[in-house]
Amino acid sequence: MNDQAASLRELMLKRSVPLLNEENLVQMKKKNLARLIAVSSGKGGVGKSNFTLNLALKLHASGKKVLVFDADMGMANIDILMGVSSRFSLYHVLKGEKRIRDIVQLGPLGLPYVAGGSGLIELLTLTEEDIDRFTSDLESLAQEMDYIFFDTGAGLSLENRRFIAAADECIVVTTPEPTSITDAYALIKVMHKQLTDPVSFSIVVNRVENRREAEKVSDKIGLVAKRFLNATIPLLGYITDDQHVMRAVKNQKPFTLMYPQCAASRDMERIASGYKELPSPLKQNTQGFKGFMNKWLKKTI
Ligand SMILES: Nc1ncnc2c1ncn2[C@@H]1O[C@H](COP(=O)(O)OP(=O)(O)OP(=O)(O)O)[C@@H](O)[C@H]1O
Ligand SMILES: [Mg+2]
């Protein structure tokens, strides 16, 4: 980045992200804000939505407070995977017709979710007032949650980059296919270079034959990330390639509910148990929801 671009960027960030002072730091610490997790991938169709939904369900069933937010602005479909039809979506909130609380609907097992909607991209230019209203709505919701998962679209579109930049952490889903691996690395590389605040990246390898295959994929990404980005990208888990997943999708039921004992469901159980034990990423609570919303809605990435 040249000097001019760097200072312009710095200026933009200063204007849109409130600086942390002692008062709001104390406020942030008092609040129990949810951990914000973007689930992303380089290549499409690798299993992000199924992973997000089933991980959320597992955490929800174990007593955690979880919200799934369909953040795929192009093809929102988490409700289709759950077999529920949503009356309201983010579209109504961004248009100012509904408050965010009114559009949180309950999926299987009573899992709270926010449905996405097409045509959201045009709405992402909002007034300061809209953003403030939206921020405080979402913040009050986040105080009641442990985790908020954003199921993003694939690739490096501006909306996806904004979601990743705004989250505390990003789980990158890949399959063992070389194209999926290289696209996953490309996403990590681009984001790593663009981010001003750290986002913790981790990898989930989906559709593997066995654990060894997942480790090979993770080692490949890990090695290049260490060498070229000096970043450590841990393997969060792996999911077996399992016909039950496709069958459950066809039936519009989450696979962990329809086939709780299948290989993929057992893998999800292991991932969920490990995930609950992970310490929160460092970034959490430094800027809170205001920071999140600023980065998401005001073009700071
Ligand atoms: N572990 C698995 N075993 C077998 N098939 C799987 C597995 N995971 C996903 N699939 C198949 O891949 C399809 C795509 O999954 P999903 O919709 O979750 O991907 P996605 O990454 O969210 O896609 P998009 O990029 O379009 O949002 C599923 O419908 C299912 O058929
Ligand atoms: Mg998806």
Short mmCIF file of C-alpha atoms and ligand atoms in Angstrom, two decimals:
data_model
loop_
_atom_site.label_atom_id
_atom_site.label_comp_id
_atom_site.label_asym_id
_atom_site.label_seq_id
_atom_site.Cartn_x
_atom_site.Cartn_y
_atom_site.Cartn_z
CA MET A 1 0.00 0.00 0.00
CA ASN A 2 1.44 3.43 -0.86
CA ASP A 3 1.72 6.19 1.72
CA GLN A 4 -1.27 8.11 0.43
CA ALA A 5 -3.56 5.11 0.48
CA ALA A 6 -2.31 4.15 3.92
CA SER A 7 -3.05 7.54 5.42
CA LEU A 8 -6.45 7.74 3.73
CA ARG A 9 -7.29 4.36 5.15
CA GLU A 10 -6.12 5.42 8.58
CA LEU A 11 -8.28 8.52 8.34
CA MET A 12 -11.32 6.45 7.34
CA LEU A 13 -10.79 4.10 10.22
CA LYS A 14 -10.42 6.92 12.69
CA ARG A 15 -13.61 8.50 11.51
CA SER A 16 -15.75 5.44 11.55
CA VAL A 17 -14.48 3.36 14.43
CA PRO A 18 -14.87 5.01 17.82
CA LEU A 19 -11.63 5.06 19.75
CA LEU A 20 -11.49 2.99 22.84
CA ASN A 21 -11.44 5.06 25.99
CA GLU A 22 -11.58 4.04 29.60
CA GLU A 23 -15.29 4.62 29.89
CA ASN A 24 -16.38 2.42 27.00
CA LEU A 25 -13.78 -0.18 27.94
CA VAL A 26 -15.43 -0.52 31.35
CA GLN A 27 -18.83 -0.68 29.64
CA MET A 28 -17.63 -3.40 27.29
CA LYS A 29 -16.27 -5.46 30.13
CA LYS A 30 -19.55 -5.21 31.97
CA LYS A 31 -21.40 -6.49 28.95
CA ASN A 32 -21.26 -10.10 28.05
CA LEU A 33 -21.07 -9.77 24.31
CA ALA A 34 -21.40 -12.83 22.12
CA ARG A 35 -18.45 -14.23 20.25
CA LEU A 36 -18.86 -13.29 16.58
CA ILE A 37 -17.86 -16.00 14.17
CA ALA A 38 -17.79 -15.75 10.38
CA VAL A 39 -17.94 -19.11 8.59
CA SER A 40 -16.42 -18.63 5.14
CA SER A 41 -14.76 -20.42 2.25
CA GLY A 42 -12.82 -19.61 -0.88
CA LYS A 43 -14.70 -22.01 -3.13
CA GLY A 44 -18.48 -22.36 -3.02
CA GLY A 45 -20.47 -25.44 -2.11
CA VAL A 46 -17.92 -26.84 0.35
CA GLY A 47 -20.39 -27.27 3.21
CA LYS A 48 -20.36 -23.95 5.12
CA SER A 49 -24.09 -23.73 5.68
CA ASN A 50 -24.43 -27.33 6.79
CA PHE A 51 -21.45 -26.95 9.09
CA THR A 52 -22.72 -23.68 10.59
CA LEU A 53 -26.23 -24.94 11.17
CA ASN A 54 -25.17 -28.24 12.72
CA LEU A 55 -22.46 -26.74 14.91
CA ALA A 56 -24.95 -24.13 16.10
CA LEU A 57 -27.51 -26.85 16.85
CA LYS A 58 -24.99 -28.89 18.82
CA LEU A 59 -23.94 -25.88 20.89
CA HIS A 60 -27.58 -24.85 21.37
CA ALA A 61 -28.53 -28.37 22.50
CA SER A 62 -25.73 -28.29 25.06
CA GLY A 63 -27.20 -25.20 26.67
CA LYS A 64 -25.24 -22.43 24.94
CA LYS A 65 -27.07 -19.39 23.64
CA VAL A 66 -26.51 -19.35 19.92
CA LEU A 67 -27.83 -17.24 17.07
CA VAL A 68 -27.35 -18.15 13.43
CA PHE A 69 -27.28 -15.22 11.10
CA ASP A 70 -27.64 -15.98 7.41
CA ALA A 71 -25.10 -13.60 5.97
CA ASP A 72 -25.05 -14.95 2.44
CA MET A 73 -26.24 -11.85 0.66
CA GLY A 74 -26.44 -13.54 -2.71
CA MET A 75 -28.15 -16.84 -1.93
CA ALA A 76 -29.44 -16.97 1.59
CA ASN A 77 -30.61 -20.52 2.28
CA ILE A 78 -30.15 -21.54 5.88
CA ASP A 79 -33.93 -21.67 6.35
CA ILE A 80 -34.23 -24.06 3.40
CA LEU A 81 -31.73 -26.39 5.10
CA MET A 82 -33.88 -26.28 8.23
CA GLY A 83 -37.11 -26.83 6.33
CA VAL A 84 -38.72 -23.69 7.72
CA SER A 85 -40.07 -20.71 5.88
CA SER A 86 -39.18 -17.31 7.19
CA ARG A 87 -41.70 -14.50 7.09
CA PHE A 88 -39.17 -11.84 7.81
CA SER A 89 -35.53 -11.36 7.01
CA LEU A 90 -32.76 -8.84 7.35
CA TYR A 91 -34.27 -7.13 4.35
CA HIS A 92 -37.12 -5.82 6.52
CA VAL A 93 -34.69 -4.55 9.15
CA LEU A 94 -32.40 -2.82 6.73
CA LYS A 95 -35.43 -1.20 5.10
CA GLY A 96 -36.48 0.08 8.51
CA GLU A 97 -39.75 -1.91 8.56
CA LYS A 98 -38.85 -4.19 11.45
CA ARG A 99 -36.61 -4.19 14.50
CA ILE A 100 -34.05 -6.94 14.66
CA ARG A 101 -35.77 -8.69 17.56
CA ASP A 102 -38.93 -9.04 15.51
CA ILE A 103 -37.17 -11.03 12.84
CA VAL A 104 -35.38 -13.56 15.04
CA GLN A 105 -37.24 -16.77 14.30
CA LEU A 106 -36.89 -20.19 15.83
CA GLY A 107 -35.65 -23.15 13.84
CA PRO A 108 -35.36 -26.83 14.89
CA LEU A 109 -34.93 -27.37 18.66
CA GLY A 110 -35.85 -23.71 19.04
CA LEU A 111 -32.55 -22.50 17.56
CA PRO A 112 -32.77 -18.73 17.04
CA TYR A 113 -31.83 -17.52 13.58
CA VAL A 114 -31.97 -14.45 11.41
CA ALA A 115 -32.91 -15.19 7.83
CA GLY A 116 -30.95 -13.51 5.09
CA GLY A 117 -32.54 -11.99 2.06
CA SER A 118 -31.58 -11.24 -1.47
CA GLY A 119 -31.21 -7.66 -2.52
CA LEU A 120 -29.47 -6.70 0.67
CA ILE A 121 -26.39 -5.39 -0.99
CA GLU A 122 -28.12 -2.25 -2.24
CA LEU A 123 -29.31 -1.56 1.25
CA LEU A 124 -25.87 -1.51 2.75
CA THR A 125 -25.58 2.24 2.36
CA LEU A 126 -27.47 3.45 5.36
CA THR A 127 -27.72 6.70 7.25
CA GLU A 128 -25.91 7.18 10.57
CA GLU A 129 -29.29 6.97 12.27
CA ASP A 130 -30.16 3.63 10.63
CA ILE A 131 -26.82 2.23 11.64
CA ASP A 132 -27.15 3.41 15.23
CA ARG A 133 -30.60 1.87 15.54
CA PHE A 134 -29.45 -1.37 13.99
CA THR A 135 -26.33 -1.45 16.15
CA SER A 136 -28.12 -0.98 19.44
CA ASP A 137 -30.74 -3.58 18.50
CA LEU A 138 -28.12 -6.13 17.63
CA GLU A 139 -25.99 -5.25 20.61
CA SER A 140 -28.80 -5.85 23.05
CA LEU A 141 -29.37 -9.21 21.39
CA ALA A 142 -25.67 -10.02 21.54
CA GLN A 143 -25.65 -9.45 25.28
CA GLU A 144 -27.98 -12.40 25.65
CA MET A 145 -25.96 -14.71 23.41
CA ASP A 146 -22.80 -16.76 23.74
CA TYR A 147 -22.16 -17.19 20.01
CA ILE A 148 -23.39 -15.52 16.86
CA PHE A 149 -22.51 -17.42 13.69
CA PHE A 150 -22.49 -15.61 10.35
CA ASP A 151 -22.90 -18.04 7.48
CA THR A 152 -21.32 -16.02 4.68
CA GLY A 153 -21.22 -16.58 0.94
CA ALA A 154 -18.12 -18.04 -0.71
CA GLY A 155 -15.20 -16.01 -1.99
CA LEU A 156 -13.82 -12.57 -1.59
CA SER A 157 -16.74 -10.31 -2.41
CA LEU A 158 -16.87 -7.01 -0.57
CA GLU A 159 -19.74 -8.19 1.65
CA ASN A 160 -17.91 -11.34 2.65
CA ARG A 161 -14.73 -9.43 3.39
CA ARG A 162 -16.69 -7.04 5.57
CA PHE A 163 -18.24 -9.85 7.56
CA ILE A 164 -14.86 -11.48 8.12
CA ALA A 165 -13.24 -8.19 9.08
CA ALA A 166 -16.01 -7.44 11.52
CA ALA A 167 -16.02 -10.83 13.25
CA ASP A 168 -13.83 -11.99 16.13
CA GLU A 169 -12.88 -15.13 14.31
CA CYS A 170 -13.26 -16.79 10.95
CA ILE A 171 -13.71 -20.49 10.40
CA VAL A 172 -12.63 -21.33 6.87
CA VAL A 173 -14.26 -24.45 5.47
CA THR A 174 -12.48 -26.41 2.75
CA THR A 175 -12.68 -29.87 1.23
CA PRO A 176 -9.59 -31.94 0.33
CA GLU A 177 -9.91 -30.93 -3.34
CA PRO A 178 -6.88 -28.92 -4.49
CA THR A 179 -9.06 -26.12 -5.90
CA SER A 180 -10.87 -25.78 -2.61
CA ILE A 181 -7.58 -25.75 -0.67
CA THR A 182 -5.95 -23.11 -2.85
CA ASP A 183 -9.07 -20.93 -2.72
CA ALA A 184 -9.21 -21.28 1.07
CA TYR A 185 -5.59 -20.18 1.33
CA ALA A 186 -6.21 -17.28 -1.07
CA LEU A 187 -9.03 -16.07 1.16
CA ILE A 188 -6.87 -16.28 4.27
CA LYS A 189 -3.99 -14.53 2.52
CA VAL A 190 -6.04 -11.63 1.19
CA MET A 191 -7.84 -11.12 4.48
CA HIS A 192 -4.69 -11.42 6.51
CA LYS A 193 -3.09 -8.65 4.48
CA GLN A 194 -6.13 -6.38 4.55
CA LEU A 195 -7.09 -6.66 8.16
CA THR A 196 -6.17 -3.93 10.55
CA ASP A 197 -7.48 -5.84 13.58
CA PRO A 198 -6.54 -9.44 14.04
CA VAL A 199 -9.16 -12.07 13.25
CA SER A 200 -8.37 -15.60 14.39
CA PHE A 201 -8.57 -17.97 11.47
CA SER A 202 -9.09 -21.69 11.80
CA ILE A 203 -9.73 -24.48 9.32
CA VAL A 204 -12.44 -27.10 9.06
CA VAL A 205 -11.86 -29.80 6.47
CA ASN A 206 -15.13 -31.20 5.21
CA ARG A 207 -15.84 -34.34 3.19
CA VAL A 208 -12.72 -36.22 4.20
CA GLU A 209 -12.09 -39.96 4.07
CA ASN A 210 -10.38 -39.99 7.43
CA ARG A 211 -8.54 -37.92 9.99
CA ARG A 212 -5.20 -38.37 8.20
CA GLU A 213 -6.60 -36.72 5.09
CA ALA A 214 -7.84 -33.75 7.13
CA GLU A 215 -4.42 -33.37 8.75
CA LYS A 216 -2.69 -33.41 5.37
CA VAL A 217 -4.95 -30.60 4.13
CA SER A 218 -4.45 -28.62 7.29
CA ASP A 219 -0.67 -29.12 7.13
CA LYS A 220 -0.58 -27.81 3.56
CA ILE A 221 -2.44 -24.63 4.47
CA GLY A 222 -0.59 -24.32 7.76
CA LEU A 223 2.84 -24.52 6.14
CA VAL A 224 2.25 -21.83 3.52
CA ALA A 225 0.47 -19.61 6.03
CA LYS A 226 3.42 -19.87 8.40
CA ARG A 227 5.99 -19.32 5.68
CA PHE A 228 4.37 -16.46 3.77
CA LEU A 229 2.09 -14.83 6.34
CA ASN A 230 3.78 -15.86 9.56
CA ALA A 231 0.33 -16.94 10.73
CA THR A 232 -0.74 -20.05 12.58
CA ILE A 233 -3.99 -21.51 11.29
CA PRO A 234 -5.18 -24.31 13.57
CA LEU A 235 -7.32 -27.22 12.43
CA LEU A 236 -10.62 -26.87 14.27
CA GLY A 237 -11.91 -30.21 13.06
CA TYR A 238 -12.94 -32.38 10.16
CA ILE A 239 -16.14 -33.94 8.88
CA THR A 240 -16.37 -37.26 7.08
CA ASP A 241 -17.73 -37.40 3.55
CA ASP A 242 -21.03 -39.01 4.37
CA GLN A 243 -24.08 -39.74 2.19
CA HIS A 244 -26.33 -39.00 5.16
CA VAL A 245 -25.54 -35.29 4.78
CA MET A 246 -26.97 -35.17 1.26
CA ARG A 247 -29.97 -37.25 2.30
CA ALA A 248 -30.72 -34.90 5.18
CA VAL A 249 -30.37 -31.86 2.89
CA LYS A 250 -32.88 -33.40 0.49
CA ASN A 251 -35.26 -33.86 3.40
CA GLN A 252 -34.60 -30.31 4.59
CA LYS A 253 -33.53 -31.52 8.02
CA PRO A 254 -30.19 -30.81 9.73
CA PHE A 255 -28.13 -34.00 9.44
CA THR A 256 -27.24 -34.10 13.14
CA LEU A 257 -30.97 -34.30 13.94
CA MET A 258 -31.99 -36.67 11.19
CA TYR A 259 -29.06 -39.06 11.56
CA PRO A 260 -27.54 -38.36 14.98
CA GLN A 261 -25.34 -41.45 14.86
CA CYS A 262 -23.91 -41.10 11.36
CA ALA A 263 -20.19 -40.45 10.91
CA ALA A 264 -20.67 -36.75 10.01
CA SER A 265 -22.86 -36.20 13.09
CA ARG A 266 -20.29 -37.80 15.36
CA ASP A 267 -17.66 -35.52 13.84
CA MET A 268 -19.87 -32.50 14.55
CA GLU A 269 -20.27 -33.63 18.14
CA ARG A 270 -16.49 -33.76 18.54
CA ILE A 271 -16.04 -30.35 16.93
CA ALA A 272 -18.74 -28.80 19.15
CA SER A 273 -17.28 -30.23 22.37
CA GLY A 274 -13.81 -28.97 21.46
CA TYR A 275 -15.14 -25.60 20.37
CA LYS A 276 -16.85 -24.90 23.69
CA GLU A 277 -13.52 -25.28 25.46
CA LEU A 278 -11.65 -22.81 23.26
CA PRO A 279 -10.68 -19.52 24.87
CA SER A 280 -12.20 -16.41 23.30
CA PRO A 281 -10.09 -14.70 20.68
CA LEU A 282 -8.19 -11.64 21.85
CA LYS A 283 -10.10 -9.25 19.67
CA GLN A 284 -13.37 -9.87 21.45
CA ASN A 285 -14.82 -6.92 23.29
CA THR A 286 -12.21 -4.42 22.23
CA GLN A 287 -14.60 -2.59 19.96
CA GLY A 288 -17.74 -4.52 20.61
CA PHE A 289 -20.74 -4.30 18.43
CA LYS A 290 -20.24 -0.73 17.44
CA GLY A 291 -16.93 -1.74 15.90
CA PHE A 292 -18.55 -4.69 14.22
CA MET A 293 -21.33 -2.64 12.72
CA ASN A 294 -19.01 0.10 11.61
CA LYS A 295 -16.87 -2.35 9.75
CA TRP A 296 -19.76 -4.20 8.30
CA LEU A 297 -21.89 -1.33 7.17
CA LYS A 298 -19.47 1.51 6.64
CA LYS A 299 -17.01 0.68 3.99
CA THR A 300 -13.87 0.36 6.03
CA ILE A 301 -12.47 -2.69 4.29
N1 LIG B 1 -19.76 -33.99 4.94
C1 LIG B 1 -20.44 -34.09 3.80
N2 LIG B 1 -20.61 -35.31 3.20
C2 LIG B 1 -21.29 -35.41 2.03
N3 LIG B 1 -21.83 -34.38 1.40
C3 LIG B 1 -21.70 -33.15 1.91
C4 LIG B 1 -20.99 -32.93 3.14
N4 LIG B 1 -21.02 -31.62 3.42
C5 LIG B 1 -21.70 -31.03 2.42
N5 LIG B 1 -22.11 -31.93 1.51
C6 LIG B 1 -22.87 -31.68 0.26
O1 LIG B 1 -22.51 -30.42 -0.22
C7 LIG B 1 -23.67 -29.65 -0.47
C8 LIG B 1 -23.38 -28.18 -0.25
O2 LIG B 1 -23.30 -27.90 1.14
P1 LIG B 1 -23.59 -26.43 1.72
O3 LIG B 1 -24.83 -25.86 1.14
O4 LIG B 1 -23.50 -26.53 3.20
O5 LIG B 1 -22.31 -25.67 1.12
P2 LIG B 1 -21.97 -24.10 1.19
O6 LIG B 1 -20.50 -24.01 1.32
O7 LIG B 1 -22.80 -23.44 2.21
O8 LIG B 1 -22.43 -23.64 -0.27
P3 LIG B 1 -22.53 -22.10 -0.80
O9 LIG B 1 -21.10 -21.68 -1.09
O10 LIG B 1 -23.36 -22.24 -2.01
O11 LIG B 1 -23.14 -21.30 0.30
C9 LIG B 1 -24.72 -30.24 0.45
O12 LIG B 1 -26.01 -30.02 -0.05
C10 LIG B 1 -24.36 -31.71 0.48
O13 LIG B 1 -24.96 -32.37 -0.61
MG MG B 2 -24.10 -21.74 2.05
#
